């Protein structure tokens, strides 16, 4: 096979095979599993992102990859020694004082090559602060930190480079990516797209609604905003454009829908698994907490698209252009069963690793039911290689984030930073949330969601906890805005990828995506002030707050679109915007006022629309 002549493919398949061995026979010690996981990722980066501008792999790239793998095998050979040594008592061996900084620098260099300077610059600043922070006068300075002390903290423990973020990537995320890769290779992505088009395509603005449904479903198997944009956008964006949506609007809809895939249970983005680990919350509890906010997010987008289609008098796709529902289920319907299987295992209490691995095996077995989905040896190898390559964008930022977290813990800057936020906000929740929002957006510019969440949670999470916000609500707030940073100009990665697929103006696509995602910027404030939306508290409160919030985002959708029964007057849009905020704010008095005002405004608008409506329908309309 050609695959075995490619060193990157060999490295990727070997990585996936080792991870599968761990799933079947037990995860090895952290001083084996995590260095191997990281070194395989580093090797793939150095062999796919060469240092030379010509794009050819050079000797230096092979040396970097070999050194990274060599360090991992050093951990493998000495894991027992590392496990038994007493921290802060036994001296740090000279070989680790030499190889430790090399491992960290290789990780930073891989981050620069693969992710650019966004996340990398944060790591560089953190390392500089680690060694030079003692020169800073005042409260932001810290003690002198020796190289041996830093090396012990970063690479001989589980607080730094080999810390929790990398552990989640190695022990959980990889296996869900393996499952999604198998589902993609066997045709699961096409199943979701065809199903979404068949269910929603015939309604007005059907392709845009299909993009919303398919992207939320694709989020179940990918958890990556940009992957969702490419995977579903190549089908839905041309359909949206053909039926009358402007190119920048089509791209924006796909960007917002795809970004929300990381919020959509049951399988969310990699950051959700890290959130579960950082907060000590079972993953199923995190998924349950995310359910209502995710539904509200998509309801808002769905209504905006529907009103825009109504405003432009757009129709849906004709029935003869859509796939037949019976054919969809006969051809690929069995591929839905592994998703049910993964949920069943998680509910039954099996580990996340085993649940995802079992679902992967389920995909492989069930794929043989049809020739079009069958995964033979070549398909299985393709899934293994794809899973390893897809894990690199998670493993590298998780390792870099681990470096930053290690510096934050070792220097104590995290406590100082959270104290600064509490002091600046004067102990008030709203200003603290505002500063957290801005911090999350800035940290998330150009960063993968997992890395943005880890850094924001480390620096900003303790401040919210000091203000009495429940831990899960505080971290969900941070996670939401780490995700939404993919849609906020000037660096809106999802919108930029969608703009390329739609062949639209980049700036217009970015700003329209931000506009369409406004509900996502408001709802997190609601569940911080009333965590019952996250199923924290009485069920009755959950139902009430969720219902009024949905009505609120419906009003927000109408205000943003500027259309209801007809085009809305400026004062009507402004009034609806105020009503929406009153309904989203989780207070019963504002809910009653908002509902009453909303009914009055809609009634006035409908009367005005009927009065100004033409006596006869335009030609061609019924």
XYZ file of C-alpha atoms in Angstrom:
622
model
C 0.000 0.000 0.000
C 1.115 3.530 -0.775
C 0.113 4.481 2.777
C 3.024 2.489 4.197
C 5.532 4.391 2.059
C 4.561 7.655 3.708
C 6.398 8.281 7.012
C 3.597 10.511 8.294
C 0.994 7.829 7.590
C 3.156 5.221 9.322
C 3.559 7.491 12.344
C -0.174 8.264 12.445
C -1.274 4.621 12.153
C 1.272 3.542 14.780
C -0.025 6.241 17.111
C -3.634 5.147 16.640
C -2.685 1.486 17.099
C -0.937 2.261 20.415
C -3.960 4.231 21.603
C -6.210 1.273 20.725
C -3.883 -1.027 22.658
C -4.361 1.206 25.696
C -8.147 1.057 25.282
C -8.209 -2.746 25.178
C -5.478 -3.585 27.682
C -5.451 -0.576 29.992
C -3.987 2.920 29.875
C -0.316 2.926 30.836
C 1.205 5.216 33.451
C 0.984 8.955 32.762
C 4.777 9.094 32.341
C 4.377 6.727 29.382
C 1.006 7.583 27.857
C 1.211 11.376 27.825
C 4.780 11.744 26.469
C 4.034 9.194 23.734
C 0.796 10.979 22.851
C 2.567 14.335 22.632
C 5.618 13.041 20.774
C 3.551 11.379 18.072
C 1.713 14.681 17.575
C 5.016 16.580 17.447
C 6.435 14.108 14.930
C 3.450 14.526 12.617
C 3.712 18.317 12.823
C 7.435 18.381 11.998
C 6.922 16.011 9.060
C 3.959 17.912 7.624
C 4.892 21.527 8.407
C 8.523 21.851 7.332
C 10.817 24.661 8.427
C 11.850 25.411 4.849
C 9.724 27.890 2.922
C 9.842 25.681 -0.171
C 7.564 23.233 1.634
C 9.978 20.288 1.485
C 10.815 18.218 4.545
C 14.464 18.767 5.451
C 17.028 17.193 7.716
C 16.165 19.559 10.579
C 12.523 18.438 10.498
C 13.542 14.776 10.726
C 15.891 15.589 13.598
C 13.146 17.424 15.513
C 10.737 14.507 14.995
C 13.392 11.970 16.058
C 14.316 13.938 19.192
C 10.639 14.231 20.173
C 10.156 10.473 19.796
C 13.447 9.803 21.599
C 12.325 11.805 24.641
C 9.070 9.833 24.738
C 11.014 6.557 24.728
C 13.208 7.904 27.554
C 10.030 8.333 29.616
C 8.996 4.824 28.580
C 12.315 3.372 29.772
C 12.381 5.307 33.051
C 8.724 5.593 34.027
C 9.173 3.465 37.144
C 12.079 5.619 38.323
C 10.059 8.789 37.662
C 7.058 7.374 39.488
C 9.075 6.432 42.602
C 11.208 9.574 42.930
C 10.136 11.979 45.679
C 9.348 15.397 44.359
C 11.211 18.377 45.874
C 13.462 15.897 47.718
C 15.274 13.856 45.057
C 17.445 15.952 42.745
C 16.360 16.427 39.128
C 18.604 14.239 36.921
C 20.876 16.216 34.600
C 19.463 14.497 31.505
C 16.026 15.929 32.291
C 17.432 19.391 32.990
C 18.825 19.220 29.434
C 15.970 17.392 27.683
C 13.137 19.104 29.572
C 13.651 22.558 28.043
C 14.230 20.860 24.665
C 10.837 19.101 24.938
C 9.124 22.363 25.859
C 10.810 24.259 23.018
C 9.891 21.527 20.523
C 6.269 21.841 21.647
C 6.348 25.620 21.260
C 7.958 25.320 17.809
C 5.348 22.758 16.720
C 2.654 25.134 17.931
C 4.178 27.976 15.902
C 4.292 25.860 12.761
C 0.852 24.318 13.119
C -1.217 26.974 14.878
C 0.638 30.199 14.158
C 1.596 32.856 16.666
C -1.792 33.159 18.426
C -1.543 30.431 21.052
C 2.244 30.250 20.697
C 2.788 33.847 21.766
C 0.864 33.171 24.983
C 3.238 30.300 25.776
C 6.297 32.425 24.978
C 5.073 35.231 27.244
C 4.282 32.726 30.003
C 7.765 31.179 29.824
C 9.386 34.624 29.831
C 7.325 35.573 32.887
C 8.300 32.298 34.561
C 12.023 33.092 34.400
C 11.980 36.918 34.457
C 8.934 37.655 36.597
C 11.089 38.117 39.693
C 12.374 41.323 38.073
C 8.857 42.810 38.032
C 8.258 45.014 41.078
C 5.056 44.920 43.094
C 2.288 42.383 43.367
C 2.672 41.005 39.825
C 6.234 39.819 40.470
C 7.223 36.478 41.975
C 10.150 34.632 43.536
C 13.214 33.531 41.581
C 12.507 30.202 39.863
C 15.540 28.035 39.067
C 15.723 25.995 35.863
C 15.713 22.692 37.760
C 12.623 23.758 39.713
C 10.799 24.725 36.532
C 11.788 21.487 34.795
C 10.537 19.424 37.753
C 7.239 21.285 37.724
C 6.738 21.209 33.950
C 7.901 17.750 32.836
C 8.330 15.582 35.936
C 4.841 16.149 37.290
C 1.294 16.463 36.021
C 0.830 20.220 36.460
C 2.653 21.467 33.365
C 3.407 20.099 29.918
C 2.184 16.620 30.879
C -0.749 17.965 32.849
C -4.515 17.582 32.763
C -5.134 19.108 29.292
C -2.756 16.677 27.583
C -4.160 13.855 29.705
C -7.696 14.559 28.499
C -6.448 14.607 24.895
C -4.676 11.257 25.332
C -7.233 9.469 27.492
C -10.570 10.761 26.159
C -10.542 13.056 23.139
C -8.478 10.765 20.903
C -11.073 8.007 21.156
C -13.999 10.241 20.271
C -12.022 11.537 17.291
C -11.324 7.919 16.304
C -15.062 7.241 16.430
C -15.846 10.331 14.343
C -13.128 9.434 11.811
C -14.635 5.961 11.353
C -18.104 7.467 11.006
C -16.808 9.897 8.388
C -14.949 7.208 6.404
C -18.028 4.962 6.393
C -20.328 7.753 5.194
C -21.909 9.044 8.402
C -21.320 12.657 7.396
C -23.302 12.182 4.204
C -26.053 10.530 6.227
C -26.449 13.648 8.380
C -26.359 16.023 5.420
C -28.879 14.017 3.375
C -31.153 13.627 6.389
C -31.057 17.359 7.143
C -31.779 18.306 3.532
C -34.670 15.840 3.341
C -36.268 17.025 6.593
C -35.934 20.792 6.097
C -35.080 21.426 2.459
C -38.665 21.885 1.208
C -39.436 24.737 3.634
C -38.708 28.363 2.779
C -35.018 28.995 2.969
C -34.653 25.220 3.167
C -30.919 24.924 2.401
C -30.073 27.334 5.229
C -32.206 25.307 7.626
C -30.556 22.144 6.348
C -27.184 23.741 7.110
C -28.316 24.382 10.678
C -29.589 20.839 11.240
C -26.696 19.084 9.498
C -24.082 21.205 11.263
C -25.595 20.477 14.667
C -25.600 16.766 13.808
C -22.058 16.924 12.434
C -21.043 18.513 15.722
C -21.912 15.179 17.283
C -19.087 13.494 15.380
C -16.508 16.233 14.830
C -16.682 18.840 17.583
C -14.681 21.205 15.355
C -16.187 24.399 13.986
C -13.935 24.691 10.952
C -14.263 20.978 10.148
C -18.046 21.369 10.273
C -17.908 24.377 7.947
C -15.947 22.455 5.339
C -17.786 19.159 5.815
C -21.318 20.540 5.457
C -20.689 23.909 3.809
C -19.510 22.440 0.518
C -23.040 21.037 0.124
C -25.269 23.627 1.822
C -23.626 26.943 0.877
C -24.023 26.459 -2.917
C -27.675 25.464 -2.355
C -28.301 28.578 -0.260
C -26.731 30.801 -2.903
C -28.674 29.133 -5.723
C -32.009 29.736 -3.993
C -31.372 33.446 -3.395
C -29.341 33.994 -0.211
C -26.456 36.439 -0.621
C -23.037 34.685 -0.580
C -21.928 36.420 2.632
C -25.225 35.499 4.329
C -24.916 31.844 3.259
C -21.364 31.709 4.594
C -22.391 33.363 7.864
C -25.250 30.907 8.448
C -22.914 27.967 7.917
C -20.258 29.484 10.201
C -22.699 30.088 13.075
C -24.362 26.685 12.680
C -21.025 24.874 12.541
C -19.605 26.722 15.545
C -22.618 25.672 17.587
C -21.728 22.038 16.930
C -19.212 22.273 19.777
C -22.084 23.191 22.102
C -24.432 20.437 20.990
C -24.707 17.270 23.092
C -24.280 14.360 23.211
C -20.698 14.674 21.868
C -19.406 18.212 22.146
C -16.020 19.699 21.378
C -12.777 18.604 23.030
C -13.067 21.508 25.461
C -16.173 19.948 27.031
C -14.187 16.893 28.130
C -11.532 19.177 29.596
C -14.275 21.188 31.334
C -15.604 17.996 32.887
C -12.133 17.100 34.151
C -11.267 20.580 35.444
C -14.531 20.917 37.346
C -14.709 17.316 38.543
C -18.105 16.966 36.844
C -19.196 13.769 35.044
C -19.253 14.351 31.296
C -22.923 13.376 31.008
C -23.733 16.080 33.547
C -21.830 18.615 31.424
C -23.708 17.472 28.303
C -27.045 17.794 30.118
C -26.150 21.301 31.290
C -25.252 22.278 27.736
C -28.494 20.986 26.214
C -30.906 23.889 26.812
C -28.443 26.700 25.952
C -27.511 24.809 22.757
C -31.173 24.401 21.797
C -31.791 28.117 22.397
C -28.721 28.954 20.278
C -30.055 26.945 17.334
C -33.667 28.107 17.777
C -32.456 31.696 17.496
C -30.472 30.977 14.327
C -33.338 28.940 12.831
C -35.806 31.801 13.385
C -33.434 34.384 11.916
C -33.006 32.278 8.796
C -36.752 31.689 8.514
C -37.534 35.401 8.816
C -34.803 36.306 6.330
C -36.198 33.770 3.844
C -39.697 35.191 4.385
C -38.376 38.716 3.901
C -36.733 37.722 0.590
C -39.690 35.514 -0.476
C -37.397 32.518 -0.892
C -38.688 29.032 -1.489
C -37.260 25.650 -0.592
C -35.767 22.858 -2.650
C -38.107 20.984 -4.959
C -38.943 17.450 -3.847
C -37.352 15.838 -6.908
C -33.990 17.414 -5.966
C -33.934 15.911 -2.478
C -32.826 12.433 -1.448
C -35.555 9.940 -0.597
C -35.996 9.378 3.132
C -36.429 5.631 2.760
C -33.284 5.402 0.668
C -31.289 7.407 3.231
C -32.159 4.998 6.047
C -31.760 1.874 3.932
C -28.355 2.973 2.691
C -26.790 4.464 5.837
C -29.362 4.363 8.639
C -27.471 1.703 10.588
C -24.667 4.215 11.186
C -26.945 5.981 13.679
C -26.756 2.971 15.997
C -23.156 3.570 17.182
C -24.220 7.002 18.438
C -26.938 5.311 20.484
C -24.339 2.765 21.600
C -21.928 5.424 22.834
C -24.691 7.103 24.834
C -25.807 3.776 26.272
C -22.304 2.943 27.468
C -21.853 6.386 29.058
C -25.225 6.197 30.816
C -24.379 2.689 32.052
C -21.269 4.101 33.706
C -18.529 2.846 31.404
C -15.473 5.041 30.934
C -15.481 7.607 28.153
C -12.496 5.837 26.568
C -14.273 2.494 26.406
C -17.581 4.044 25.305
C -15.936 5.754 22.320
C -13.794 2.727 21.424
C -16.861 0.472 21.472
C -18.691 2.904 19.221
C -15.708 2.866 16.846
C -15.883 -0.940 16.680
C -19.642 -0.656 16.176
C -19.134 1.581 13.147
C -16.613 -0.859 11.652
C -18.939 -3.853 12.121
C -22.153 -2.134 10.988
C -20.454 -0.606 7.962
C -20.351 -4.078 6.424
C -24.151 -4.103 6.061
C -23.898 -2.114 2.804
C -21.298 -2.004 0.057
C -21.427 1.807 0.024
C -20.462 2.038 3.711
C -18.200 -1.009 4.055
C -14.887 -0.417 5.825
C -12.366 -2.984 4.663
C -8.730 -3.053 5.814
C -7.973 0.033 3.733
C -10.917 1.897 5.263
C -9.886 0.953 8.789
C -6.325 2.131 8.153
C -7.712 5.334 6.683
C -9.784 5.900 9.825
C -6.764 5.237 12.054
C -4.591 7.646 10.083
C -7.325 10.274 9.921
C -7.976 10.055 13.666
C -4.302 10.673 14.453
C -4.086 13.614 12.075
C -7.341 15.061 13.478
C -5.984 14.753 17.025
C -2.939 16.922 16.316
C -4.949 20.212 16.472
C -6.134 19.105 19.930
C -2.950 17.574 21.367
C -0.608 20.446 20.458
C -2.720 23.291 21.930
C -3.479 21.134 24.983
C 0.255 20.680 25.569
C 0.907 24.402 25.075
C -1.974 25.231 27.391
C -0.442 22.843 29.917
C 2.790 24.854 29.817
C 0.837 28.042 30.505
C -1.179 26.400 33.287
C 2.061 25.166 34.835
C 3.514 28.676 34.830
C 0.295 30.079 36.301
C 0.337 27.512 39.124
C 4.067 27.760 39.824
C 4.207 31.566 39.896
C 0.835 32.168 41.558
C -0.195 34.637 38.847
C -3.621 32.982 38.595
C -4.643 34.001 42.107
C -3.279 37.503 41.540
C -5.176 37.799 38.267
C -8.459 36.630 39.762
C -7.964 39.013 42.688
C -7.457 41.835 40.191
C -10.766 41.032 38.465
C -12.619 40.898 41.777
C -11.139 44.248 42.817
C -11.862 45.951 39.473
C -15.443 44.671 39.465
C -15.836 45.742 43.120
C -17.347 42.338 43.857
C -20.220 42.816 41.371
C -21.038 39.902 39.089
C -22.010 41.776 35.897
C -18.728 43.742 35.489
C -16.759 40.583 36.302
C -18.689 38.675 33.630
C -18.041 41.489 31.168
C -14.295 41.366 31.818
C -14.366 37.562 31.559
C -16.193 37.788 28.235
C -13.587 40.189 26.826
C -10.762 38.030 28.161
C -12.222 34.883 26.575
C -12.669 36.594 23.205
C -9.112 37.960 23.233
C -7.593 34.640 24.286
C -9.677 32.834 21.680
C -8.564 34.931 18.714
C -7.053 32.464 16.287
C -6.834 29.751 18.955
C -8.448 26.314 18.997
C -11.361 26.234 21.411
C -9.741 23.763 23.810
C -6.642 25.930 24.316
C -8.682 29.124 24.634
C -10.944 27.510 27.232
C -8.074 26.067 29.296
C -6.236 29.382 29.499
C -9.352 31.418 30.206
C -10.579 28.933 32.803
C -7.197 28.938 34.545
C -6.921 32.721 34.714
C -10.565 33.823 34.928
C -12.433 30.871 36.453
C -11.222 31.439 40.059
C -12.464 35.042 39.959
C -16.014 33.935 39.083
C -15.893 31.279 41.792
C -14.909 33.955 44.359
C -18.076 35.857 43.439
C -20.243 32.873 44.413
C -21.108 31.654 40.899
C -21.573 27.842 40.780
C -18.480 26.186 39.340
C -20.309 24.515 36.452
C -22.101 27.743 35.480
C -18.843 29.722 35.628
C -16.972 27.241 33.441
C -19.879 26.908 31.001
C -19.835 30.705 30.664
C -16.117 30.632 29.854
C -16.512 27.648 27.513
C -19.302 29.385 25.580
C -17.231 32.479 24.894
C -14.123 30.469 24.078
C -16.247 28.889 21.341
C -17.899 32.127 20.216
C -14.462 33.681 19.732
C -14.551 31.722 16.445
C -17.233 34.184 15.297
C -15.996 37.515 16.659
C -14.110 39.883 14.351
C -11.333 40.678 13.704
C -10.229 37.006 13.932
C -13.336 34.921 13.222
C -11.907 31.613 11.999
C -15.238 29.880 11.309
C -16.538 32.830 9.328
C -13.297 33.108 7.378
C -13.366 29.440 6.385
C -17.039 29.769 5.410
C -16.210 32.881 3.402
C -13.713 30.855 1.380
C -16.317 28.168 0.650
C -18.972 30.773 -0.217
C -16.555 32.927 -2.265
C -17.867 35.951 -0.375
C -16.439 39.116 1.124
C -14.548 38.103 4.257
C -15.440 41.151 6.359
C -19.135 41.081 5.451
C -19.310 37.367 6.232
C -17.600 37.866 9.595
C -19.874 40.690 10.729
C -23.029 38.924 9.552
C -21.959 35.782 11.451
C -21.438 37.870 14.579
C -24.915 39.363 14.124
C -26.557 35.960 13.657
C -24.854 34.597 16.782
C -25.936 37.421 19.134
C -28.249 35.128 21.092
C -25.194 33.083 22.018
C -23.634 36.190 23.571
C -26.678 36.899 25.735
C -27.816 33.479 26.953
C -24.692 32.718 29.074
C -25.448 35.756 31.244
C -28.923 34.322 31.826
C -27.698 30.961 33.097
C -25.067 32.538 35.323
C -27.751 34.610 37.057
C -30.177 31.678 37.081
C -28.300 28.351 36.807
C -31.589 26.435 36.656
C -31.171 26.603 32.861
C -28.253 24.213 33.412
C -30.492 21.917 35.505
C -29.093 23.351 38.736
C -32.090 23.780 41.036
C -35.833 23.016 40.828
C -37.141 21.593 37.531
C -39.993 24.112 37.517
C -37.495 26.978 37.431
C -35.668 25.251 34.586
C -38.846 25.040 32.489
C -39.856 28.654 33.216
C -36.466 30.221 32.531
C -35.950 28.160 29.372
C -39.393 28.998 27.975
C -39.071 32.746 28.560
C -35.534 32.708 27.165
C -36.736 31.021 23.960
C -39.460 33.663 23.583
C -36.794 36.291 24.200
C -34.456 35.001 21.487
C -37.439 34.818 19.098
C -38.013 38.531 19.709
C -34.281 39.120 19.261
C -34.356 37.264 15.925
C -37.172 39.486 14.678
C -35.403 42.647 15.869
C -32.161 41.701 14.128
C -33.840 40.572 10.894
C -36.169 43.584 10.805
C -39.080 41.539 9.494
C -42.142 39.831 10.946
C -45.417 40.090 9.018
C -43.736 42.799 6.977
C -40.661 44.969 7.224
C -40.541 46.475 10.706
C -40.318 50.152 11.592
C -37.225 51.310 13.452
C -39.097 51.860 16.710
C -40.608 48.353 16.478
C -37.178 46.781 16.140
C -35.842 48.803 19.061
C -38.863 47.895 21.204
C -38.506 44.203 20.343
C -34.846 44.350 21.285
C -35.756 45.731 24.717
C -38.462 43.067 25.114
C -36.010 40.329 24.220
C -33.576 41.480 26.894
C -36.387 41.660 29.455
C -37.390 38.075 28.653
C -33.854 36.701 28.649
C -33.055 38.312 32.009
C -34.029 35.539 34.462
C -36.408 37.536 36.660
C -40.153 36.861 36.771
C -41.121 40.536 36.898
C -39.115 41.309 33.747
C -40.596 38.185 32.123
C -44.171 39.368 32.676
C -43.377 42.898 31.525
C -41.530 41.512 28.474
C -44.380 39.189 27.451
C -46.966 41.942 27.822
C -44.935 44.448 25.843
C -44.143 41.840 23.191
C -47.827 41.016 22.647
C -48.638 44.716 22.309
C -45.811 45.414 19.841
C -46.632 42.388 17.667
C -50.328 43.318 17.664
C -49.551 46.880 16.551
C -47.158 45.581 13.895
C -49.687 43.086 12.490
C -52.385 45.779 12.285
C -49.980 48.107 10.488
C -48.874 45.334 8.124
C -52.491 44.465 7.246
C -53.349 48.107 6.686
C -50.421 48.571 4.307
C -50.776 45.199 2.562
C -51.662 45.262 -1.183
C -55.261 44.320 -2.003
C -54.128 41.682 -4.515
C -51.206 39.319 -4.291
C -48.302 39.942 -6.660
C -48.168 37.775 -9.769
C -46.661 34.373 -9.208
C -47.473 34.313 -5.467
C -50.368 32.696 -3.648
